[in-house]
Amino acid sequence: MAAVQGGVVDGKEEVSIKAEPQSDGTGTGDAADGTPPSASPGSGAAAGGGKAAAGAPEDQQTLLAVLQFLSRNKLSESAEILRREAGLPEDALEPKGTETSGSGPGGAGDVDGGDPASLLSRVTVCPAAAPALAKAGDDQPDVSVVLSAYSQQGDPALYQVYYRDLKKFIEMVLDCHRAELSQVFYPLFVHMYLELVYNNHENEAKAFFEKFSGDQECYYEDDLRVLSGLTKKEHMRGNETLLDFRTSKFVLRISRDSYQLLKRHLQERQNNQIWSIIQEHLYIDIFDGMPRSKSQIDAMSGSLAGEAKREANKAKVYYGLLKEPEIELPLDDEDEEAENEEGKPKKKKPKKDSMGSKSKKQDPNAPSQNRIPLPELKDSDKLDKIMYMKEATKRIRLGADNLPSICFYSFLNAYQGLTAVDFTDDSSLIAGGFADSTVRVWSVTPKKLRKVKSAADLNLIDKESDDVLERIMDEKTASESKILCGHSGPVYGISFSPDRNYLLSSAEDGTVRLWSLQTFTCLVAYKGHNYPVWDTQFSPFGYYFVSGGHDRVARLWATDHYQPLRMFAGHLADVTCTCFHPNSNYVVTGSSDRTIRLWDVLTGNCVRIFTGHKGPIHALAFSPNGKFLASGATDGRVLLWDIGHGLMVGELKGHTDTVYSLRFSRDGEILASGSMDNTVRLWDAMKAFDDLETDDFTAATGHIHLQDNSQELLLGTYMTKSTPVIHLHFTRRNLLLAAGAYNP
Amino acid sequence: MAEERRQKQCSVVLPTESMKAMAESVGVGQLQEESCIALSEEVSYRIKEIAQDALKFMHHGKRRKLTTSDIDNALKLKNVEPLYGFQSQEFIPFRFASGGGRELHFYEEKEVDLSDIINTPLPRVPLDVSLKAHWLSIEGVQPSIPENPPPATKEQQKTESTEPLKVVKPGQEEEGTIQGKGQGASAPDGKGKEKGLIRLKPRSTHELSVEQQLYYKEITEACVGSCEAKRAEALQSIATDPGLYQMLPRFSTFISEGVRVNVVQNNLALLIYLMRMVKALMDNPTLYLEKYLHELIPAVVTCIVSKQLCLRPDVDNHWALRDFAARLMAQSCKTFSTTTNNIQSRITKTFTKSWLDDKTQWTTRYGCIAGLAELGPDVIKTLILPRLTVEGARIKAVMEGSVVSNIDKIGAEHVQSLLLKHCASVIAKIRPQPDNVEQYRADYGYLGPMLCSHVVKARTQAALQAQQVNRTTLTITQPRPTLSVSQSGLSGSGGPRTPSIIKVPSSLTLMSPRPGTPSQPSPPATKYIVMGTSAGAASTQQVITLSSSQSASPVTCTVPSATSTLQPLVKLESGSGPGITTSRPLQKYIVVSLPSSASSSLEPKSSVLSTSISSTPLETGMKLERSESPGASTQSPH
């Protein structure tokens, strides 16, 4: 702590700040402990400093410093004007501002000693400078090294005293700060408990746990259960939850005032134990402005590693849609002609309202057309697109007064074995994954499923004939359903390719398999996940697909590569569900660590982290315009997110069990959710997004008031007869299809 | 609460005894206590870990039930060989064994001969997975087809009645109405209006679809008709069909009016039928009956304590009806009594009060005691046992007195056997073993000696078959309560009409045990009309003829159909209005007369009950018009 108080000027000395409090600890742990964990922030800071120095010329540094000064003194308007004048990007202020105060001594003026502001900024500096990815990159550090961080000793009997003391203090502070400071309880509790366990104070640990576990928020119950089972040092090895806790800093967002209160208190009481935990294991993201209310905090907390840092959600996301290639349409219909000009037709993307002029030029939020290489359209794809456009003209406009019809596909005699369902985009095929390792495909149109003839028979075909595509099919194999065998464990994820030629399935056996729907055979088994693969999903343009599994990594594959193109690492627990952004440039993953991450396919970086769910996430869906994301979790809530701003914008309460399926209508007006509680619910998505006051988003504090309007947004609840709803799909004409297995 | 749970989680560790037992089973004797503790902690931790992983597999398998395959998969994750040969069973019959100071629960596994398995024919192949589509919703309205759940669950009915103020959503609203097709168009409009955030009480719909009207007609006809097979089917339907809740107000009115009329008419058979309907309604798990207790309970109570329930109280076995109704009452007390409505205590008070009254007749007395006795041993202990002496003296006076009517004597006998039956088992439980006749006489007076012998019998019986008798309902030997009335009057052999026979599967005597007045002329056959549906067409009245009908006093009760308007105005009209008669041919009107002598003493009480029991206000206004003219008179156009 002394080090923190001392005035430090240079960015490189950050390292020593980090190291010094640890050297307060026992000598033994120091050597092992000082190097690796602090290496990453240290190097990160150095890199960050370097970048700033290289990237920005001297005058820009000064500008930033001034900006920083202005913002610190709450002259936000002036800061805004200056920023605009200088032509700095909007996000220049935040991350770089902190860097400036770290590296540029002139910025703050008096750096030495007492100024709490500079102190605080320094607290935020080191982790802030370490980009999220650097942290993600060096994951799985040596276990013993990680654990040894706990080796520093305090009097085990005093832990309870410390904790109670802090608790008393927080209970006594002003109401407005109490909610914010209470966030500290949970991470402190966990780390103190782990320290006790690590140092073999088993009984003290148990007593500590029993005494204070009841105080923790109810949404941490699952983690507390894991923790409660852990009473021995030996258990700590190999316990992933615990490693997560240690390797990732728990992120708290606290207002400056509250933080100062806490700091002053800890300094007064010489409560070094707690202070060192806060320094080592917590990342406190300090913001200026009003402290947040309890409900605001509760809305965002609940994930395994606290809230997302604000910096993590600052990167620019190109959430706009790609321009559709122009397709020559048969000019038999005026409407279609008009649509064609607008370039509307698009897989999964319906036409937007009054976007005629906009769509001609590039959407400013859209990525460039060739940001990632996309497969070229084949003739059959073009035909399909024409079909799609024709259907789109017959689409029903949905709304609160015009609810969709729901057709429910019940799987009978599934004996609790149905694990995954998918529909093709044109709703002609249904595939089901089963616990008995099979995948079954049904045709729901009169057109039966046929295999291609064998090679010998194909030789006999007249290849010049017009109906060659028809001739290659073997009539004898026509049937309504086909079974695909190949997996050696329950199939958990299933996805049709957009062109309906392929089917992907992921299973417990750690493989993702690609099946041909022409021959109904397995083409490739993609091996890479060595553990169960929970979900897989094709890109809306085909070719690419993403998979995520128990190994906490989501992988991006291309169908013609047997090795993954990208590995998205960063989740602290299983990747439970995956979804492609409509423009295919981003992938979103939900995890058991109760966070949602958005990954850039091009760079592999994590560009958004959404926290707020209180249970593992099991359903994700993008709105058709690519702007919003809906997510559903075991807690039965559906949360809505604004991707551009990286904020939660809505909460839909109503389901009483895990939400397994989410889908927006083709025009994005209705959000349908299907759940284990045997209901399909329809929500007014238009209203949910319209009511947003987008001005709030620009506020630097980055938190908004969520209104509790679930009941107003709920348009309908439809009970099934003891059939959990595990998949939903809007047809091109906006008929809602639902599927689930009947469990008598 | 959460805190307690967590503390528990923290402390759950396998007992060291288990470790020892397991060690012994693999041939390691003499495991040290310390090793046991260390082992059990380690094992508990690992088991928790595996359970957590298994849970993941359950979630991804989209199931609510953890299966053994989940555990296998979790073990595979940890690179542990899964346990082979375990399959999920619905019920795992753990056996319990103790001995040597140890208690063990184990799973009994028989040794299986492989050749047996090989030689047994293969089981039938399970049905293959198939796909079936149905409409869950059509433009926001859920059609009522078998594939969809019944329109409103019990919880919904409950919230509907207890929280009437809420904004209606389509889906919920439409779930309330079965005839979805017609409403599809109007639903969105209705919603649009409600957008103004006006919190309106949802319009309660009392319209029944044509199908429902037909169903109602069929069911009520069958329930009170003469065909026993049909009645059984109808009752079965009432007891099991989901989605009857819309007809519930009609059923409830039907029953209460039916009882009202037939008590006056002393028509035992119909009363029994109606009570069986009550029973069936109560058996239906999808109905939220609380809303209609104010109608049903008075009807039931009437059947328990009414002074006269049949035309010839000395011959007909109205006692069985009283018993049956008393059991119904006890059952409804058990299911519906809450701290707010206090049904049980109010019922108890009602019974006690009229029992304590000296002027109460034996029939009512019997009913009161039966009603109390069915409420359970506690009630018997506190309310009946202390009064045994007094009651014994009263019975003695009747039995040994010289000038008493036959009816009183029968009544007294029944009360006596009832008291003996119920009290014996209770006394057997609370009294210490030696059963001394003199002691009993001192304690219980006249009934003492008989009680003593019954108690002795009860004790021996209890020793023999501890768990045979379940006396809460009439269901004794059969799964369904049967209280059937067979009518032989129709055979019409010209001889004296056989009294209504009530068949009860238990050993209760069905005919009145005494052939007291065999030469009594059979009463004139009566015609009863019990029902009228308020369903659109006015031709749904029905005549029930109980015996070969000639006339005398045909009684009709009509519920004039309000022609599908919303208020089911139930009227019992005095039928002299010719205007109505002409307007609706084929109708009969009843004049319900409530002569002061015939109305049971409980009548006022039950009406008090009815007003106060209804915790939720009746949505349907109901009006009763009674003509007070003594002597029912009707005219019927046929």
GROMACS .gro file of N, CA and C in nm, chain B residues 179-270:
model
  276
  923GLN      N    1  -6.445  -2.133  -2.721
  923GLN     CA    2  -6.478  -2.118  -2.863
  923GLN      C    3  -6.388  -2.012  -2.922
  924GLY      N    4  -6.273  -2.058  -2.966
  924GLY     CA    5  -6.171  -1.963  -3.008
  924GLY      C    6  -6.197  -1.903  -3.143
  925LYS      N    7  -6.265  -1.977  -3.228
  925LYS     CA    8  -6.270  -1.933  -3.368
  925LYS      C    9  -6.339  -1.798  -3.381
  926GLY      N   10  -6.449  -1.789  -3.316
  926GLY     CA   11  -6.525  -1.665  -3.331
  926GLY      C   12  -6.452  -1.548  -3.271
  927GLN      N   13  -6.367  -1.579  -3.174
  927GLN     CA   14  -6.307  -1.467  -3.104
  927GLN      C   15  -6.178  -1.421  -3.164
  928GLY      N   16  -6.128  -1.500  -3.255
  928GLY     CA   17  -6.000  -1.463  -3.313
  928GLY      C   18  -5.999  -1.321  -3.364
  929ALA      N   19  -6.108  -1.286  -3.428
  929ALA     CA   20  -6.111  -1.154  -3.488
  929ALA      C   21  -6.125  -1.045  -3.383
  930SER      N   22  -6.201  -1.077  -3.282
  930SER     CA   23  -6.230  -0.971  -3.187
  930SER      C   24  -6.118  -0.952  -3.085
  931ALA      N   25  -6.034  -1.052  -3.071
  931ALA     CA   26  -5.933  -1.044  -2.966
  931ALA      C   27  -5.840  -0.923  -2.979
  932PRO      N   28  -5.783  -0.903  -3.094
  932PRO     CA   29  -5.691  -0.790  -3.103
  932PRO      C   30  -5.760  -0.657  -3.075
  933ASP      N   31  -5.885  -0.647  -3.120
  933ASP     CA   32  -5.956  -0.522  -3.096
  933ASP      C   33  -5.968  -0.496  -2.947
  934GLY      N   34  -6.007  -0.600  -2.879
  934GLY     CA   35  -6.023  -0.586  -2.735
  934GLY      C   36  -5.894  -0.542  -2.671
  935LYS      N   37  -5.786  -0.597  -2.721
  935LYS     CA   38  -5.660  -0.562  -2.662
  935LYS      C   39  -5.624  -0.418  -2.690
  936GLY      N   40  -5.657  -0.377  -2.809
  936GLY     CA   41  -5.625  -0.240  -2.845
  936GLY      C   42  -5.690  -0.141  -2.751
  937LYS      N   43  -5.811  -0.173  -2.713
  937LYS     CA   44  -5.880  -0.081  -2.624
  937LYS      C   45  -5.813  -0.077  -2.488
  938GLU      N   46  -5.765  -0.190  -2.448
  938GLU     CA   47  -5.710  -0.194  -2.314
  938GLU      C   48  -5.573  -0.132  -2.305
  939LYS      N   49  -5.526  -0.088  -2.417
  939LYS     CA   50  -5.392  -0.033  -2.417
  939LYS      C   51  -5.381   0.090  -2.330
  940GLY      N   52  -5.490   0.154  -2.309
  940GLY     CA   53  -5.487   0.277  -2.231
  940GLY      C   54  -5.457   0.254  -2.084
  941LEU      N   55  -5.405   0.140  -2.053
  941LEU     CA   56  -5.363   0.109  -1.917
  941LEU      C   57  -5.478   0.112  -1.818
  942ILE      N   58  -5.597   0.096  -1.868
  942ILE     CA   59  -5.708   0.088  -1.775
  942ILE      C   60  -5.711  -0.053  -1.723
  943ARG      N   61  -5.701  -0.064  -1.596
  943ARG     CA   62  -5.700  -0.199  -1.540
  943ARG      C   63  -5.844  -0.244  -1.523
  944LEU      N   64  -5.883  -0.327  -1.611
  944LEU     CA   65  -6.022  -0.371  -1.610
  944LEU      C   66  -6.030  -0.511  -1.555
  945LYS      N   67  -6.136  -0.535  -1.490
  945LYS     CA   68  -6.161  -0.671  -1.450
  945LYS      C   69  -6.197  -0.749  -1.575
  946PRO      N   70  -6.132  -0.863  -1.595
  946PRO     CA   71  -6.161  -0.934  -1.717
  946PRO      C   72  -6.308  -0.975  -1.720
  947ARG      N   73  -6.364  -0.953  -1.833
  947ARG     CA   74  -6.504  -0.987  -1.850
  947ARG      C   75  -6.516  -1.137  -1.831
  948SER      N   76  -6.591  -1.177  -1.736
  948SER     CA   77  -6.606  -1.321  -1.717
  948SER      C   78  -6.713  -1.370  -1.814
  949THR      N   79  -6.676  -1.466  -1.889
  949THR     CA   80  -6.766  -1.512  -1.992
  949THR      C   81  -6.850  -1.627  -1.939
  950HIS      N   82  -6.974  -1.617  -1.961
  950HIS     CA   83  -7.063  -1.723  -1.918
  950HIS      C   84  -7.127  -1.792  -2.034
  951GLU      N   85  -7.082  -1.755  -2.149
  951GLU     CA   86  -7.137  -1.821  -2.265
  951GLU      C   87  -7.073  -1.958  -2.278
  952LEU      N   88  -7.152  -2.052  -2.307
  952LEU     CA   89  -7.099  -2.184  -2.333
  952LEU      C   90  -7.117  -2.212  -2.481
  953SER      N   91  -7.016  -2.277  -2.536
  953SER     CA   92  -7.030  -2.312  -2.676
  953SER      C   93  -7.138  -2.417  -2.690
  954VAL      N   94  -7.181  -2.437  -2.812
  954VAL     CA   95  -7.286  -2.535  -2.835
  954VAL      C   96  -7.243  -2.672  -2.784
  955GLU      N   97  -7.116  -2.705  -2.808
  955GLU     CA   98  -7.068  -2.834  -2.762
  955GLU      C   99  -7.078  -2.844  -2.611
  956GLN      N  100  -7.041  -2.734  -2.549
  956GLN     CA  101  -7.044  -2.736  -2.403
  956GLN      C  102  -7.188  -2.747  -2.352
  957GLN      N  103  -7.275  -2.680  -2.420
  957GLN     CA  104  -7.415  -2.690  -2.378
  957GLN      C  105  -7.465  -2.833  -2.390
  958LEU      N  106  -7.428  -2.895  -2.502
  958LEU     CA  107  -7.470  -3.033  -2.521
  958LEU      C  108  -7.410  -3.121  -2.413
  959TYR      N  109  -7.282  -3.097  -2.389
  959TYR     CA  110  -7.213  -3.177  -2.289
  959TYR      C  111  -7.282  -3.162  -2.153
  960TYR      N  112  -7.309  -3.038  -2.121
  960TYR     CA  113  -7.373  -3.013  -1.992
  960TYR      C  114  -7.506  -3.085  -1.982
  961LYS      N  115  -7.578  -3.078  -2.088
  961LYS     CA  116  -7.710  -3.142  -2.089
  961LYS      C  117  -7.695  -3.293  -2.070
  962GLU      N  118  -7.605  -3.350  -2.148
  962GLU     CA  119  -7.587  -3.494  -2.140
  962GLU      C  120  -7.544  -3.535  -2.000
  963ILE      N  121  -7.449  -3.463  -1.949
  963ILE     CA  122  -7.392  -3.501  -1.820
  963ILE      C  123  -7.498  -3.491  -1.711
  964THR      N  124  -7.567  -3.380  -1.709
  964THR     CA  125  -7.664  -3.365  -1.600
  964THR      C  126  -7.777  -3.465  -1.614
  965GLU      N  127  -7.817  -3.490  -1.737
  965GLU     CA  128  -7.921  -3.590  -1.755
  965GLU      C  129  -7.874  -3.725  -1.706
  966ALA      N  130  -7.753  -3.759  -1.743
  966ALA     CA  131  -7.704  -3.890  -1.705
  966ALA      C  132  -7.687  -3.900  -1.554
  967CYS      N  133  -7.645  -3.792  -1.493
  967CYS     CA  134  -7.618  -3.796  -1.349
  967CYS      C  135  -7.745  -3.820  -1.268
  968VAL      N  136  -7.854  -3.769  -1.315
  968VAL     CA  137  -7.976  -3.786  -1.237
  968VAL      C  138  -8.073  -3.880  -1.307
  969GLY      N  139  -8.030  -3.937  -1.417
  969GLY     CA  140  -8.117  -4.026  -1.491
  969GLY      C  141  -8.124  -4.163  -1.425
  970SER      N  142  -8.184  -4.253  -1.497
  970SER     CA  143  -8.208  -4.382  -1.435
  970SER      C  144  -8.103  -4.485  -1.473
  971CYS      N  145  -8.026  -4.458  -1.574
  971CYS     CA  146  -7.931  -4.559  -1.619
  971CYS      C  147  -7.802  -4.549  -1.538
  972GLU      N  148  -7.775  -4.653  -1.464
  972GLU     CA  149  -7.660  -4.649  -1.375
  972GLU      C  150  -7.528  -4.648  -1.453
  973ALA      N  151  -7.525  -4.720  -1.562
  973ALA     CA  152  -7.401  -4.725  -1.641
  973ALA      C  153  -7.368  -4.587  -1.696
  974LYS      N  154  -7.473  -4.523  -1.746
  974LYS     CA  155  -7.453  -4.389  -1.800
  974LYS      C  156  -7.405  -4.294  -1.691
  975ARG      N  157  -7.464  -4.311  -1.574
  975ARG     CA  158  -7.429  -4.222  -1.464
  975ARG      C  159  -7.282  -4.240  -1.428
  976ALA      N  160  -7.241  -4.366  -1.424
  976ALA     CA  161  -7.101  -4.391  -1.391
  976ALA      C  162  -7.009  -4.321  -1.491
  977GLU      N  163  -7.048  -4.328  -1.615
  977GLU     CA  164  -6.964  -4.262  -1.718
  977GLU      C  165  -6.964  -4.111  -1.699
  978ALA      N  166  -7.082  -4.060  -1.672
  978ALA     CA  167  -7.091  -3.915  -1.655
  978ALA      C  168  -7.007  -3.869  -1.536
  979LEU      N  169  -7.017  -3.944  -1.427
  979LEU     CA  170  -6.941  -3.905  -1.309
  979LEU      C  171  -6.791  -3.917  -1.336
  980GLN      N  172  -6.757  -4.021  -1.408
  980GLN     CA  173  -6.617  -4.038  -1.444
  980GLN      C  174  -6.570  -3.917  -1.524
  981SER      N  175  -6.654  -3.872  -1.613
  981SER     CA  176  -6.618  -3.757  -1.696
  981SER      C  177  -6.601  -3.632  -1.610
  982ILE      N  178  -6.694  -3.615  -1.517
  982ILE     CA  179  -6.682  -3.497  -1.430
  982ILE      C  180  -6.555  -3.504  -1.348
  983ALA      N  181  -6.523  -3.624  -1.305
  983ALA     CA  182  -6.409  -3.637  -1.214
  983ALA      C  183  -6.276  -3.625  -1.285
  984THR      N  184  -6.272  -3.647  -1.416
  984THR     CA  185  -6.142  -3.651  -1.481
  984THR      C  186  -6.124  -3.547  -1.589
  985ASP      N  187  -6.230  -3.503  -1.653
  985ASP     CA  188  -6.210  -3.415  -1.768
  985ASP      C  189  -6.150  -3.282  -1.728
  986PRO      N  190  -6.047  -3.241  -1.798
  986PRO     CA  191  -5.997  -3.107  -1.775
  986PRO      C  192  -6.086  -3.007  -1.850
  987GLY      N  193  -6.079  -2.887  -1.810
  987GLY     CA  194  -6.150  -2.785  -1.886
  987GLY      C  195  -6.298  -2.777  -1.858
  988LEU      N  196  -6.340  -2.828  -1.745
  988LEU     CA  197  -6.482  -2.817  -1.712
  988LEU      C  198  -6.512  -2.687  -1.638
  989TYR      N  199  -6.404  -2.613  -1.612
  989TYR     CA  200  -6.423  -2.504  -1.516
  989TYR      C  201  -6.526  -2.402  -1.562
  990GLN      N  202  -6.545  -2.395  -1.694
  990GLN     CA  203  -6.643  -2.298  -1.739
  990GLN      C  204  -6.785  -2.339  -1.704
  991MET      N  205  -6.802  -2.467  -1.691
  991MET     CA  206  -6.936  -2.514  -1.658
  991MET      C  207  -6.958  -2.523  -1.508
  992LEU      N  208  -6.851  -2.498  -1.436
  992LEU     CA  209  -6.858  -2.516  -1.292
  992LEU      C  210  -6.971  -2.437  -1.227
  993PRO      N  211  -6.988  -2.310  -1.262
  993PRO     CA  212  -7.100  -2.238  -1.200
  993PRO      C  213  -7.234  -2.305  -1.226
  994ARG      N  214  -7.249  -2.359  -1.345
  994ARG     CA  215  -7.376  -2.426  -1.375
  994ARG      C  216  -7.391  -2.552  -1.292
  995PHE      N  217  -7.285  -2.628  -1.287
  995PHE     CA  218  -7.293  -2.751  -1.208
  995PHE      C  219  -7.326  -2.719  -1.064
  996SER      N  220  -7.258  -2.619  -1.014
  996SER     CA  221  -7.276  -2.584  -0.874
  996SER      C  222  -7.421  -2.542  -0.848
  997THR      N  223  -7.473  -2.461  -0.936
  997THR     CA  224  -7.612  -2.419  -0.920
  997THR      C  225  -7.707  -2.538  -0.934
  998PHE      N  226  -7.675  -2.621  -1.029
  998PHE     CA  227  -7.755  -2.740  -1.052
  998PHE      C  228  -7.764  -2.824  -0.924
  999ILE      N  229  -7.650  -2.840  -0.862
  999ILE     CA  230  -7.648  -2.924  -0.743
  999ILE      C  231  -7.723  -2.857  -0.629
 1000SER      N  232  -7.693  -2.730  -0.608
 1000SER     CA  233  -7.754  -2.667  -0.491
 1000SER      C  234  -7.905  -2.655  -0.510
 1001GLU      N  235  -7.946  -2.624  -0.630
 1001GLU     CA  236  -8.090  -2.615  -0.653
 1001GLU      C  237  -8.154  -2.753  -0.644
 1002GLY      N  238  -8.083  -2.850  -0.700
 1002GLY     CA  239  -8.135  -2.985  -0.696
 1002GLY      C  240  -8.157  -3.032  -0.554
 1003VAL      N  241  -8.059  -3.004  -0.470
 1003VAL     CA  242  -8.072  -3.045  -0.331
 1003VAL      C  243  -8.189  -2.972  -0.266
 1004ARG      N  244  -8.196  -2.846  -0.295
 1004ARG     CA  245  -8.301  -2.766  -0.233
 1004ARG      C  246  -8.439  -2.825  -0.267
 1005VAL      N  247  -8.454  -2.857  -0.392
 1005VAL     CA  248  -8.584  -2.907  -0.436
 1005VAL      C  249  -8.610  -3.047  -0.381
 1006ASN      N  250  -8.510  -3.129  -0.390
 1006ASN     CA  251  -8.535  -3.268  -0.359
 1006ASN      C  252  -8.539  -3.297  -0.210
 1007VAL      N  253  -8.479  -3.210  -0.134
 1007VAL     CA  254  -8.495  -3.225   0.010
 1007VAL      C  255  -8.642  -3.204   0.046
 1008VAL      N  256  -8.696  -3.105  -0.016
 1008VAL     CA  257  -8.836  -3.078   0.011
 1008VAL      C  258  -8.921  -3.195  -0.035
 1009GLN      N  259  -8.882  -3.250  -0.147
 1009GLN     CA  260  -8.959  -3.361  -0.201
 1009GLN      C  261  -8.923  -3.494  -0.138
 1010ASN      N  262  -8.826  -3.490  -0.052
 1010ASN     CA  263  -8.781  -3.613   0.013
 1010ASN      C  264  -8.741  -3.719  -0.089
 1011ASN      N  265  -8.675  -3.675  -0.191
 1011ASN     CA  266  -8.637  -3.771  -0.293
 1011ASN      C  267  -8.494  -3.816  -0.268
 1012LEU      N  268  -8.485  -3.925  -0.200
 1012LEU     CA  269  -8.356  -3.974  -0.155
 1012LEU      C  270  -8.262  -4.005  -0.272
 1013ALA      N  271  -8.319  -4.071  -0.371
 1013ALA     CA  272  -8.234  -4.116  -0.482
 1013ALA      C  273  -8.165  -3.998  -0.548
 1014LEU      N  274  -8.240  -3.893  -0.576
 1014LEU     CA  275  -8.180  -3.781  -0.644
 1014LEU      C  276  -8.077  -3.711  -0.557
   0.00000   0.00000   0.00000
